[in-house]
PDB file of C-alpha atoms in Angstrom:
ATOM      1  CA  MET A   1      -2.689  -7.894   8.918  1.00 97.00           C
ATOM      2  CA  LYS A   2      -0.584  -5.902   6.345  1.00 98.00           C
ATOM      3  CA  LEU A   3      -2.757  -3.033   5.572  1.00 98.00           C
ATOM      4  CA  VAL A   4      -2.669  -0.268   2.816  1.00 98.00           C
ATOM      5  CA  PHE A   5      -5.051   2.928   4.007  1.00 98.00           C
ATOM      6  CA  ALA A   6      -6.483   4.690   1.710  1.00 98.00           C
ATOM      7  CA  GLY A   7      -7.670   8.225   2.785  1.00 98.00           C
ATOM      8  CA  THR A   8      -7.299  12.059   1.975  1.00 97.00           C
ATOM      9  CA  PRO A   9      -8.760  14.695   3.957  1.00 97.00           C
ATOM     10  CA  GLU A  10      -8.613  15.250   7.842  1.00 97.00           C
ATOM     11  CA  VAL A  11     -11.655  13.520   8.658  1.00 97.00           C
ATOM     12  CA  ALA A  12      -9.580  10.520   7.742  1.00 98.00           C
ATOM     13  CA  VAL A  13      -6.789  10.920  10.357  1.00 98.00           C
ATOM     14  CA  PRO A  14      -8.187   9.653  13.348  1.00 98.00           C
ATOM     15  CA  ALA A  15      -8.863   6.231  11.667  1.00 98.00           C
ATOM     16  CA  LEU A  16      -5.257   6.019  10.333  1.00 98.00           C
ATOM     17  CA  ASP A  17      -3.972   7.107  13.955  1.00 98.00           C
ATOM     18  CA  ALA A  18      -6.177   4.332  15.436  1.00 98.00           C
ATOM     19  CA  LEU A  19      -4.934   1.603  13.153  1.00 98.00           C
ATOM     20  CA  LEU A  20      -1.365   2.747  13.729  1.00 97.00           C
ATOM     21  CA  ALA A  21      -1.840   2.852  17.589  1.00 96.00           C
ATOM     22  CA  SER A  22      -3.407  -0.611  17.744  1.00 91.00           C
ATOM     23  CA  GLY A  23      -0.283  -2.674  17.507  1.00 88.00           C
ATOM     24  CA  ARG A  24      -2.074  -5.567  15.917  1.00 94.00           C
ATOM     25  CA  HIS A  25      -1.368  -4.511  12.309  1.00 97.00           C
ATOM     26  CA  GLU A  26       0.912  -3.106   9.968  1.00 97.00           C
ATOM     27  CA  VAL A  27       0.167   0.073   7.942  1.00 98.00           C
ATOM     28  CA  ALA A  28       2.661  -0.922   5.295  1.00 98.00           C
ATOM     29  CA  ALA A  29       1.538   2.091   3.140  1.00 98.00           C
ATOM     30  CA  VAL A  30      -1.047   4.753   2.635  1.00 98.00           C
ATOM     31  CA  VAL A  31      -2.901   5.568  -0.576  1.00 98.00           C
ATOM     32  CA  THR A  32      -3.988   9.341  -0.837  1.00 98.00           C
ATOM     33  CA  ARG A  33      -5.098  12.060  -3.476  1.00 97.00           C
ATOM     34  CA  PRO A  34      -2.246  13.895  -5.337  1.00 97.00           C
ATOM     35  CA  ASP A  35      -1.129  17.041  -3.869  1.00 94.00           C
ATOM     36  CA  ALA A  36      -3.700  20.214  -4.636  1.00 92.00           C
ATOM     37  CA  PRO A  37      -3.091  23.589  -4.963  1.00 90.00           C
ATOM     38  CA  ALA A  38      -4.584  25.379  -1.894  1.00 85.00           C
ATOM     39  CA  GLY A  39      -4.249  29.182  -0.396  1.00 80.00           C
ATOM     40  CA  ARG A  40      -3.999  32.344  -2.115  1.00 79.00           C
ATOM     41  CA  GLY A  41      -0.703  31.303  -3.604  1.00 83.00           C
ATOM     42  CA  ARG A  42      -2.333  28.156  -5.042  1.00 85.00           C
ATOM     43  CA  ARG A  43       0.640  26.118  -3.911  1.00 90.00           C
ATOM     44  CA  LEU A  44       0.695  22.530  -3.992  1.00 93.00           C
ATOM     45  CA  VAL A  45       0.133  21.021  -0.814  1.00 95.00           C
ATOM     46  CA  ALA A  46      -0.121  17.255   0.386  1.00 96.00           C
ATOM     47  CA  SER A  47      -3.355  15.848   1.708  1.00 97.00           C
ATOM     48  CA  PRO A  48      -3.673  15.704   5.669  1.00 97.00           C
ATOM     49  CA  VAL A  49      -3.647  11.813   5.556  1.00 98.00           C
ATOM     50  CA  ALA A  50      -0.181  12.286   3.398  1.00 98.00           C
ATOM     51  CA  GLU A  51       1.186  14.583   6.023  1.00 97.00           C
ATOM     52  CA  ARG A  52       0.310  12.109   8.762  1.00 98.00           C
ATOM     53  CA  ALA A  53       1.659   9.061   7.017  1.00 98.00           C
ATOM     54  CA  ALA A  54       5.014  11.043   6.236  1.00 97.00           C
ATOM     55  CA  GLU A  55       5.332  11.959  10.012  1.00 97.00           C
ATOM     56  CA  ALA A  56       4.902   8.291  10.876  1.00 97.00           C
ATOM     57  CA  GLY A  57       7.779   7.414   8.108  1.00 97.00           C
ATOM     58  CA  ILE A  58       4.817   5.599   5.895  1.00 97.00           C
ATOM     59  CA  GLU A  59       5.058   5.101   2.248  1.00 98.00           C
ATOM     60  CA  VAL A  60       2.863   7.441   0.311  1.00 98.00           C
ATOM     61  CA  LEU A  61       1.244   6.646  -3.070  1.00 98.00           C
ATOM     62  CA  LYS A  62      -0.610   9.371  -4.883  1.00 98.00           C
ATOM     63  CA  PRO A  63      -1.856   7.995  -8.114  1.00 97.00           C
ATOM     64  CA  VAL A  64      -3.793  10.236 -10.302  1.00 96.00           C
ATOM     65  CA  LYS A  65      -6.059   7.260 -11.044  1.00 96.00           C
ATOM     66  CA  PRO A  66      -6.171   4.366  -8.976  1.00 96.00           C
ATOM     67  CA  ARG A  67      -6.240   2.193 -12.164  1.00 95.00           C
ATOM     68  CA  ASP A  68      -2.890   3.466 -13.042  1.00 97.00           C
ATOM     69  CA  PRO A  69      -0.480   0.499 -13.835  1.00 97.00           C
ATOM     70  CA  GLU A  70       2.389   1.570 -11.932  1.00 97.00           C
ATOM     71  CA  PHE A  71       0.156   2.221  -8.693  1.00 98.00           C
ATOM     72  CA  LEU A  72      -1.478  -1.314  -9.348  1.00 98.00           C
ATOM     73  CA  GLU A  73       2.153  -2.906  -9.543  1.00 98.00           C
ATOM     74  CA  ARG A  74       3.403  -1.397  -6.376  1.00 98.00           C
ATOM     75  CA  LEU A  75       0.239  -2.557  -4.474  1.00 98.00           C
ATOM     76  CA  ARG A  76       0.670  -6.185  -5.746  1.00 98.00           C
ATOM     77  CA  GLU A  77       4.376  -5.816  -4.651  1.00 98.00           C
ATOM     78  CA  ILE A  78       3.058  -4.822  -1.026  1.00 98.00           C
ATOM     79  CA  ALA A  79       0.538  -7.484  -0.981  1.00 98.00           C
ATOM     80  CA  PRO A  80      -1.660  -6.175   1.606  1.00 98.00           C
ATOM     81  CA  ASP A  81      -4.431  -8.417   3.244  1.00 98.00           C
ATOM     82  CA  CYS A  82      -6.860  -5.666   3.641  1.00 98.00           C
ATOM     83  CA  CYS A  83      -7.179  -1.965   2.359  1.00 98.00           C
ATOM     84  CA  PRO A  84      -9.239   0.198   4.820  1.00 98.00           C
ATOM     85  CA  VAL A  85     -10.573   3.448   3.420  1.00 98.00           C
ATOM     86  CA  VAL A  86     -11.841   6.441   4.760  1.00 98.00           C
ATOM     87  CA  ALA A  87     -12.775   9.294   2.325  1.00 97.00           C
ATOM     88  CA  TYR A  88     -10.587   8.498  -0.132  1.00 97.00           C
ATOM     89  CA  GLY A  89     -12.129  10.390  -2.888  1.00 93.00           C
ATOM     90  CA  ALA A  90     -11.695   8.211  -5.972  1.00 93.00           C
ATOM     91  CA  LEU A  91     -13.632   5.144  -7.598  1.00 92.00           C
ATOM     92  CA  LEU A  92     -11.715   1.951  -7.246  1.00 95.00           C
ATOM     93  CA  PRO A  93     -11.500  -0.079 -10.230  1.00 95.00           C
ATOM     94  CA  ARG A  94     -12.390  -4.093  -9.972  1.00 95.00           C
ATOM     95  CA  VAL A  95      -8.878  -4.590 -10.843  1.00 96.00           C
ATOM     96  CA  ALA A  96      -7.530  -2.527  -7.656  1.00 97.00           C
ATOM     97  CA  LEU A  97     -10.369  -4.418  -5.376  1.00 97.00           C
ATOM     98  CA  ASP A  98      -9.103  -7.789  -6.193  1.00 97.00           C
ATOM     99  CA  ILE A  99      -5.536  -7.350  -4.895  1.00 98.00           C
ATOM    100  CA  PRO A 100      -6.007  -7.721  -1.217  1.00 98.00           C
ATOM    101  CA  ALA A 101      -6.970 -11.117   0.155  1.00 96.00           C
ATOM    102  CA  HIS A 102      -9.805  -9.190   2.297  1.00 98.00           C
ATOM    103  CA  GLY A 103     -10.932  -6.509   0.212  1.00 98.00           C
ATOM    104  CA  TRP A 104     -11.197  -3.239   0.607  1.00 98.00           C
ATOM    105  CA  VAL A 105     -13.054  -1.984   3.510  1.00 98.00           C
ATOM    106  CA  ASN A 106     -14.715   1.393   3.785  1.00 98.00           C
ATOM    107  CA  LEU A 107     -15.867   3.378   6.780  1.00 98.00           C
ATOM    108  CA  HIS A 108     -18.978   5.450   5.939  1.00 98.00           C
ATOM    109  CA  PHE A 109     -20.469   8.165   8.037  1.00 98.00           C
ATOM    110  CA  SER A 110     -24.190   6.754   7.867  1.00 98.00           C
ATOM    111  CA  LEU A 111     -26.139   3.873   9.390  1.00 98.00           C
ATOM    112  CA  LEU A 112     -26.439   2.003   5.731  1.00 98.00           C
ATOM    113  CA  PRO A 113     -28.203   1.581   3.742  1.00 98.00           C
ATOM    114  CA  ALA A 114     -29.372   5.286   4.684  1.00 98.00           C
ATOM    115  CA  TRP A 115     -27.743   8.273   2.946  1.00 98.00           C
ATOM    116  CA  ARG A 116     -25.359   6.082   0.466  1.00 98.00           C
ATOM    117  CA  GLY A 117     -22.984   8.523  -1.197  1.00 96.00           C
ATOM    118  CA  ALA A 118     -20.665  11.685  -0.889  1.00 95.00           C
ATOM    119  CA  ALA A 119     -22.313  13.703   1.700  1.00 97.00           C
ATOM    120  CA  PRO A 120     -24.055  11.421   4.271  1.00 98.00           C
ATOM    121  CA  VAL A 121     -23.451  13.925   7.039  1.00 98.00           C
ATOM    122  CA  GLN A 122     -24.931  17.008   5.434  1.00 98.00           C
ATOM    123  CA  HIS A 123     -27.992  14.916   4.176  1.00 98.00           C
ATOM    124  CA  SER A 124     -28.613  13.708   7.544  1.00 98.00           C
ATOM    125  CA  ILE A 125     -28.953  16.986   9.203  1.00 98.00           C
ATOM    126  CA  MET A 126     -30.772  18.364   6.410  1.00 98.00           C
ATOM    127  CA  ALA A 127     -33.616  15.589   6.852  1.00 98.00           C
ATOM    128  CA  GLY A 128     -34.042  16.249  10.379  1.00 97.00           C
ATOM    129  CA  ASP A 129     -32.763  12.898  11.597  1.00 98.00           C
ATOM    130  CA  GLU A 130     -32.148  12.390  15.075  1.00 97.00           C
ATOM    131  CA  ILE A 131     -29.931   9.285  14.897  1.00 98.00           C
ATOM    132  CA  THR A 132     -27.121   8.713  12.616  1.00 98.00           C
ATOM    133  CA  GLY A 133     -23.723   6.834  13.026  1.00 98.00           C
ATOM    134  CA  ALA A 134     -20.953   5.135  10.769  1.00 98.00           C
ATOM    135  CA  SER A 135     -20.581   1.706   9.140  1.00 98.00           C
ATOM    136  CA  THR A 136     -17.936  -0.465   7.953  1.00 98.00           C
ATOM    137  CA  PHE A 137     -18.610  -2.180   4.913  1.00 98.00           C
ATOM    138  CA  LEU A 138     -16.797  -4.343   2.015  1.00 98.00           C
ATOM    139  CA  ILE A 139     -16.351  -2.182  -1.193  1.00 97.00           C
ATOM    140  CA  GLU A 140     -17.998  -3.209  -4.343  1.00 94.00           C
ATOM    141  CA  GLU A 141     -18.561  -1.631  -7.525  1.00 87.00           C
ATOM    142  CA  GLY A 142     -21.769  -0.535  -6.460  1.00 86.00           C
ATOM    143  CA  LEU A 143     -22.336   2.951  -4.697  1.00 91.00           C
ATOM    144  CA  ASP A 144     -21.946   2.164  -0.742  1.00 96.00           C
ATOM    145  CA  SER A 145     -23.784  -1.052  -1.410  1.00 95.00           C
ATOM    146  CA  GLY A 146     -21.650  -3.812  -0.195  1.00 97.00           C
ATOM    147  CA  PRO A 147     -22.277  -5.926   2.795  1.00 98.00           C
ATOM    148  CA  VAL A 148     -21.652  -4.247   6.320  1.00 98.00           C
ATOM    149  CA  TYR A 149     -19.547  -5.347   9.065  1.00 98.00           C
ATOM    150  CA  GLY A 150     -20.418  -3.353  12.014  1.00 98.00           C
ATOM    151  CA  THR A 151     -21.936   0.230  13.046  1.00 98.00           C
ATOM    152  CA  VAL A 152     -21.844   2.684  15.609  1.00 98.00           C
ATOM    153  CA  THR A 153     -24.632   5.203  16.370  1.00 98.00           C
ATOM    154  CA  GLU A 154     -24.391   8.887  17.316  1.00 98.00           C
ATOM    155  CA  ALA A 155     -27.151  11.100  18.474  1.00 98.00           C
ATOM    156  CA  ILE A 156     -27.545  14.476  16.324  1.00 98.00           C
ATOM    157  CA  ARG A 157     -27.722  17.417  18.552  1.00 97.00           C
ATOM    158  CA  PRO A 158     -29.727  20.101  18.132  1.00 96.00           C
ATOM    159  CA  THR A 159     -27.306  22.683  17.321  1.00 96.00           C
ATOM    160  CA  ASP A 160     -25.004  20.454  15.380  1.00 98.00           C
ATOM    161  CA  THR A 161     -23.438  21.638  12.196  1.00 98.00           C
ATOM    162  CA  SER A 162     -22.011  19.043   9.557  1.00 98.00           C
ATOM    163  CA  GLY A 163     -18.499  19.726  11.224  1.00 97.00           C
ATOM    164  CA  ASP A 164     -19.555  19.253  14.385  1.00 98.00           C
ATOM    165  CA  LEU A 165     -21.182  15.671  13.718  1.00 98.00           C
ATOM    166  CA  LEU A 166     -18.334  14.708  11.400  1.00 98.00           C
ATOM    167  CA  THR A 167     -15.547  15.207  13.784  1.00 97.00           C
ATOM    168  CA  ARG A 168     -17.444  13.232  16.515  1.00 98.00           C
ATOM    169  CA  LEU A 169     -18.012  10.447  13.751  1.00 98.00           C
ATOM    170  CA  ALA A 170     -14.497  10.348  12.660  1.00 98.00           C
ATOM    171  CA  PHE A 171     -13.204   9.346  16.040  1.00 98.00           C
ATOM    172  CA  ALA A 172     -16.316   7.108  16.973  1.00 97.00           C
ATOM    173  CA  GLY A 173     -15.614   5.583  13.341  1.00 98.00           C
ATOM    174  CA  ALA A 174     -12.085   5.406  13.815  1.00 98.00           C
ATOM    175  CA  GLY A 175     -12.361   2.912  16.826  1.00 97.00           C
ATOM    176  CA  LEU A 176     -15.026   1.011  14.639  1.00 98.00           C
ATOM    177  CA  LEU A 177     -12.571   0.563  11.745  1.00 98.00           C
ATOM    178  CA  ALA A 178      -9.815  -0.927  14.008  1.00 98.00           C
ATOM    179  CA  ALA A 179     -12.300  -3.121  15.585  1.00 98.00           C
ATOM    180  CA  THR A 180     -13.277  -4.173  12.168  1.00 98.00           C
ATOM    181  CA  MET A 181      -9.851  -5.046  11.188  1.00 98.00           C
ATOM    182  CA  ASP A 182      -9.191  -7.013  14.360  1.00 98.00           C
ATOM    183  CA  GLY A 183     -12.523  -9.166  13.379  1.00 98.00           C
ATOM    184  CA  ILE A 184     -11.274  -9.882  10.121  1.00 98.00           C
ATOM    185  CA  GLU A 185      -8.249 -11.042  11.032  1.00 97.00           C
ATOM    186  CA  ASP A 186      -9.470 -13.270  13.636  1.00 96.00           C
ATOM    187  CA  GLY A 187     -12.419 -14.768  11.763  1.00 96.00           C
ATOM    188  CA  SER A 188     -15.087 -13.425  14.361  1.00 97.00           C
ATOM    189  CA  LEU A 189     -16.343 -10.866  11.954  1.00 97.00           C
ATOM    190  CA  LYS A 190     -18.589 -11.769   8.947  1.00 96.00           C
ATOM    191  CA  ALA A 191     -20.095  -9.102   6.465  1.00 97.00           C
ATOM    192  CA  VAL A 192     -23.966  -9.042   6.375  1.00 98.00           C
ATOM    193  CA  PRO A 193     -25.727  -7.874   3.354  1.00 97.00           C
ATOM    194  CA  GLN A 194     -27.614  -4.435   3.171  1.00 97.00           C
ATOM    195  CA  PRO A 195     -31.488  -4.761   3.373  1.00 95.00           C
ATOM    196  CA  GLY A 196     -33.105  -3.786   0.493  1.00 93.00           C
ATOM    197  CA  GLU A 197     -35.506  -1.166   2.332  1.00 94.00           C
ATOM    198  CA  GLY A 198     -34.420   2.189   3.753  1.00 94.00           C
ATOM    199  CA  ILE A 199     -32.147   3.016   1.180  1.00 97.00           C
ATOM    200  CA  SER A 200     -31.542   6.779   0.680  1.00 97.00           C
ATOM    201  CA  GLN A 201     -29.172   8.634  -1.364  1.00 97.00           C
ATOM    202  CA  ALA A 202     -26.760  11.610  -0.253  1.00 98.00           C
ATOM    203  CA  PRO A 203     -25.062  13.039  -3.280  1.00 97.00           C
ATOM    204  CA  LYS A 204     -22.538  15.823  -2.975  1.00 96.00           C
ATOM    205  CA  VAL A 205     -24.117  18.978  -1.574  1.00 97.00           C
ATOM    206  CA  ASN A 206     -23.458  22.002  -4.233  1.00 97.00           C
ATOM    207  CA  VAL A 207     -23.803  25.688  -3.700  1.00 97.00           C
ATOM    208  CA  GLU A 208     -27.282  25.721  -5.225  1.00 97.00           C
ATOM    209  CA  ASP A 209     -28.443  22.986  -2.529  1.00 97.00           C
ATOM    210  CA  ALA A 210     -27.129  25.678   0.023  1.00 98.00           C
ATOM    211  CA  HIS A 211     -29.202  28.533  -1.275  1.00 98.00           C
ATOM    212  CA  ILE A 212     -31.905  29.426   1.270  1.00 98.00           C
ATOM    213  CA  ASP A 213     -35.490  29.213   0.475  1.00 98.00           C
ATOM    214  CA  TRP A 214     -37.097  31.563   2.920  1.00 98.00           C
ATOM    215  CA  ASN A 215     -40.715  29.982   1.797  1.00 98.00           C
ATOM    216  CA  ALA A 216     -39.561  27.062   3.738  1.00 98.00           C
ATOM    217  CA  PRO A 217     -40.226  26.396   7.419  1.00 98.00           C
ATOM    218  CA  ALA A 218     -38.047  27.925  10.039  1.00 98.00           C
ATOM    219  CA  LEU A 219     -36.839  24.294  10.941  1.00 98.00           C
ATOM    220  CA  ARG A 220     -36.003  23.420   7.390  1.00 98.00           C
ATOM    221  CA  VAL A 221     -34.083  26.899   7.367  1.00 98.00           C
ATOM    222  CA  ASP A 222     -32.116  26.100  10.332  1.00 98.00           C
ATOM    223  CA  ARG A 223     -31.268  22.525   9.045  1.00 98.00           C
ATOM    224  CA  VAL A 224     -30.063  23.658   5.748  1.00 98.00           C
ATOM    225  CA  VAL A 225     -27.796  26.292   7.817  1.00 98.00           C
ATOM    226  CA  ARG A 226     -26.347  23.588   9.928  1.00 98.00           C
ATOM    227  CA  GLY A 227     -26.192  20.850   7.095  1.00 98.00           C
ATOM    228  CA  CYS A 228     -24.192  23.428   4.819  1.00 98.00           C
ATOM    229  CA  THR A 229     -21.596  24.536   7.684  1.00 98.00           C
ATOM    230  CA  PRO A 230     -18.510  24.910   7.210  1.00 97.00           C
ATOM    231  CA  ALA A 231     -19.205  23.604   3.703  1.00 96.00           C
ATOM    232  CA  PRO A 232     -20.169  24.454   1.012  1.00 97.00           C
ATOM    233  CA  GLY A 233     -21.684  27.560   3.121  1.00 97.00           C
ATOM    234  CA  ALA A 234     -25.486  28.347   3.688  1.00 98.00           C
ATOM    235  CA  TRP A 235     -26.382  31.841   1.643  1.00 98.00           C
ATOM    236  CA  THR A 236     -29.169  34.047   0.843  1.00 98.00           C
ATOM    237  CA  VAL A 237     -28.582  37.487  -0.885  1.00 98.00           C
ATOM    238  CA  PHE A 238     -29.053  41.037   0.461  1.00 97.00           C
ATOM    239  CA  ARG A 239     -28.925  44.027  -1.709  1.00 96.00           C
ATOM    240  CA  GLY A 240     -27.847  42.171  -4.537  1.00 95.00           C
ATOM    241  CA  GLU A 241     -24.828  40.695  -2.781  1.00 96.00           C
ATOM    242  CA  ARG A 242     -24.506  37.148  -1.401  1.00 97.00           C
ATOM    243  CA  LEU A 243     -24.836  36.781   2.279  1.00 98.00           C
ATOM    244  CA  LYS A 244     -23.283  33.651   4.213  1.00 98.00           C
ATOM    245  CA  LEU A 245     -25.165  32.491   7.088  1.00 98.00           C
ATOM    246  CA  ILE A 246     -23.233  30.811   9.583  1.00 98.00           C
ATOM    247  CA  GLN A 247     -25.513  30.410  12.431  1.00 98.00           C
ATOM    248  CA  VAL A 248     -29.336  30.803  12.903  1.00 98.00           C
ATOM    249  CA  GLN A 249     -31.934  30.034  15.805  1.00 98.00           C
ATOM    250  CA  PRO A 250     -35.529  29.310  15.117  1.00 98.00           C
ATOM    251  CA  VAL A 251     -37.799  31.818  17.130  1.00 98.00           C
ATOM    252  CA  PRO A 252     -41.200  30.102  17.477  1.00 97.00           C
ATOM    253  CA  ASP A 253     -43.196  32.627  19.183  1.00 96.00           C
ATOM    254  CA  ARG A 254     -42.331  35.365  16.217  1.00 96.00           C
ATOM    255  CA  THR A 255     -45.033  34.491  13.308  1.00 96.00           C
ATOM    256  CA  GLU A 256     -45.930  37.845  11.915  1.00 96.00           C
ATOM    257  CA  LEU A 257     -42.806  38.379   9.439  1.00 97.00           C
ATOM    258  CA  ALA A 258     -43.409  37.414   5.878  1.00 97.00           C
ATOM    259  CA  PRO A 259     -40.864  35.124   4.153  1.00 98.00           C
ATOM    260  CA  GLY A 260     -37.804  37.091   3.909  1.00 98.00           C
ATOM    261  CA  ALA A 261     -38.749  40.146   5.811  1.00 97.00           C
ATOM    262  CA  LEU A 262     -36.086  41.590   8.266  1.00 97.00           C
ATOM    263  CA  ALA A 263     -36.888  42.970  11.637  1.00 97.00           C
ATOM    264  CA  VAL A 264     -33.747  44.601  13.394  1.00 96.00           C
ATOM    265  CA  GLY A 265     -33.922  45.140  17.176  1.00 93.00           C
ATOM    266  CA  LYS A 266     -31.178  46.606  19.424  1.00 90.00           C
ATOM    267  CA  ASN A 267     -29.117  43.248  19.592  1.00 93.00           C
ATOM    268  CA  SER A 268     -31.009  41.083  17.198  1.00 96.00           C
ATOM    269  CA  VAL A 269     -32.026  40.309  13.508  1.00 97.00           C
ATOM    270  CA  HIS A 270     -35.089  38.336  12.809  1.00 98.00           C
ATOM    271  CA  VAL A 271     -36.065  36.943   9.244  1.00 98.00           C
ATOM    272  CA  GLY A 272     -39.553  35.627   8.647  1.00 98.00           C
ATOM    273  CA  THR A 273     -40.217  32.071   6.808  1.00 98.00           C
ATOM    274  CA  GLY A 274     -42.563  30.203   5.921  1.00 97.00           C
ATOM    275  CA  SER A 275     -43.708  29.120   9.372  1.00 98.00           C
ATOM    276  CA  TYR A 276     -42.315  31.191  11.890  1.00 98.00           C
ATOM    277  CA  ALA A 277     -39.188  33.515  12.328  1.00 98.00           C
ATOM    278  CA  VAL A 278     -35.305  32.783  12.686  1.00 98.00           C
ATOM    279  CA  GLU A 279     -32.659  34.960  14.493  1.00 98.00           C
ATOM    280  CA  LEU A 280     -29.637  35.444  12.469  1.00 98.00           C
ATOM    281  CA  LEU A 281     -26.751  35.027  14.710  1.00 98.00           C
ATOM    282  CA  TRP A 282     -23.604  34.935  12.905  1.00 98.00           C
ATOM    283  CA  VAL A 283     -23.098  35.866   9.210  1.00 98.00           C
ATOM    284  CA  GLN A 284     -20.526  36.780   6.836  1.00 98.00           C
ATOM    285  CA  ALA A 285     -21.068  39.552   4.187  1.00 97.00           C
ATOM    286  CA  GLN A 286     -19.417  39.368   0.828  1.00 94.00           C
ATOM    287  CA  GLY A 287     -15.541  40.274   1.150  1.00 92.00           C
ATOM    288  CA  LYS A 288     -15.789  40.279   5.102  1.00 95.00           C
ATOM    289  CA  LYS A 289     -15.021  38.359   8.138  1.00 96.00           C
ATOM    290  CA  PRO A 290     -17.769  36.424  10.034  1.00 97.00           C
ATOM    291  CA  MET A 291     -19.396  38.653  12.208  1.00 97.00           C
ATOM    292  CA  ARG A 292     -22.378  38.587  14.726  1.00 98.00           C
ATOM    293  CA  ALA A 293     -25.796  39.263  12.819  1.00 98.00           C
ATOM    294  CA  ALA A 294     -26.237  42.357  15.081  1.00 97.00           C
ATOM    295  CA  ASP A 295     -23.259  43.994  14.276  1.00 96.00           C
ATOM    296  CA  TRP A 296     -23.643  43.342  10.699  1.00 97.00           C
ATOM    297  CA  ALA A 297     -27.040  44.987  10.557  1.00 96.00           C
ATOM    298  CA  ARG A 298     -25.736  47.983  12.469  1.00 94.00           C
ATOM    299  CA  GLY A 299     -23.079  48.427   9.927  1.00 95.00           C
ATOM    300  CA  VAL A 300     -25.316  48.326   6.915  1.00 95.00           C
ATOM    301  CA  ARG A 301     -28.267  50.046   8.323  1.00 94.00           C
ATOM    302  CA  ILE A 302     -31.077  48.154   7.142  1.00 93.00           C
ATOM    303  CA  GLY A 303     -34.321  50.163   6.457  1.00 90.00           C
ATOM    304  CA  ASP A 304     -37.813  49.517   6.827  1.00 89.00           C
ATOM    305  CA  GLY A 305     -39.246  46.986   4.551  1.00 91.00           C
ATOM    306  CA  GLU A 306     -36.108  45.460   3.398  1.00 95.00           C
ATOM    307  CA  ARG A 307     -35.645  41.756   2.934  1.00 97.00           C
ATOM    308  CA  VAL A 308     -33.010  39.028   2.104  1.00 97.00           C
ATOM    309  CA  GLY A 309     -33.448  36.683  -0.636  1.00 94.00           C
ATOM    310  CA  VAL A 310     -34.217  39.306  -3.119  1.00 76.00           C
TER     311      VAL A 310
END
């Protein structure tokens, strides 16, 4: 088939690579978000997908909105059979959805209908799921509600951050998306409607969602930290300034600390929660680089009775 691939961030690059390597389909063009300011100089930078497409000598389309007439006209000229999508980042209007004969097929990082929305990996970790995966589905105008072509499953490991899990799913999902294109092309794969039960929503995780509630149980604290790493980054407050929490570890045998209370040992920093303590392993103070929590504690000289979250 002739394909136009739509995607923007680094997590979409493995899928583009898989389609380029398949040899069975032609990636005629790539659709991605416009260049965005980045770094201290706020210089305009092309998306990772745009950079990869340029390396491969593929035409890159960067519409401000996918309903722009110039973009739609160019898409009709290319006349793709199918448009595979991974984390493109913009809503596709019906006029664009109708152009490819086989529609737009999205690779979504959950086992649909669980975790429809922008942040499925973060929500699956924060909810304590043990298994997640990726799904390919035909895009409709509803949010992640279209019929599903295929899935792959992936176990969530006890120490997984959303970054760790998303990296694994990006590569597993790349193979799934390539296989889905093959199945659509040869007619062996039909999309199956999603069940009406088991639907859950995964809206974007914002900074307030990443604010640690020390009255929550230790397992919840750990899940929020892992789910919000690397973005938007879990945090608490210490001496009136924000303290980013990069890695914590539940300590079930330490139950005497009140929520938010700090206990500093020679090489450890424990914080009380609503159940038992967690150990802070890596933190980042405001304006500082990430460091081991024990080194941070020595530097700030935590006094008796000091707390986080105040």
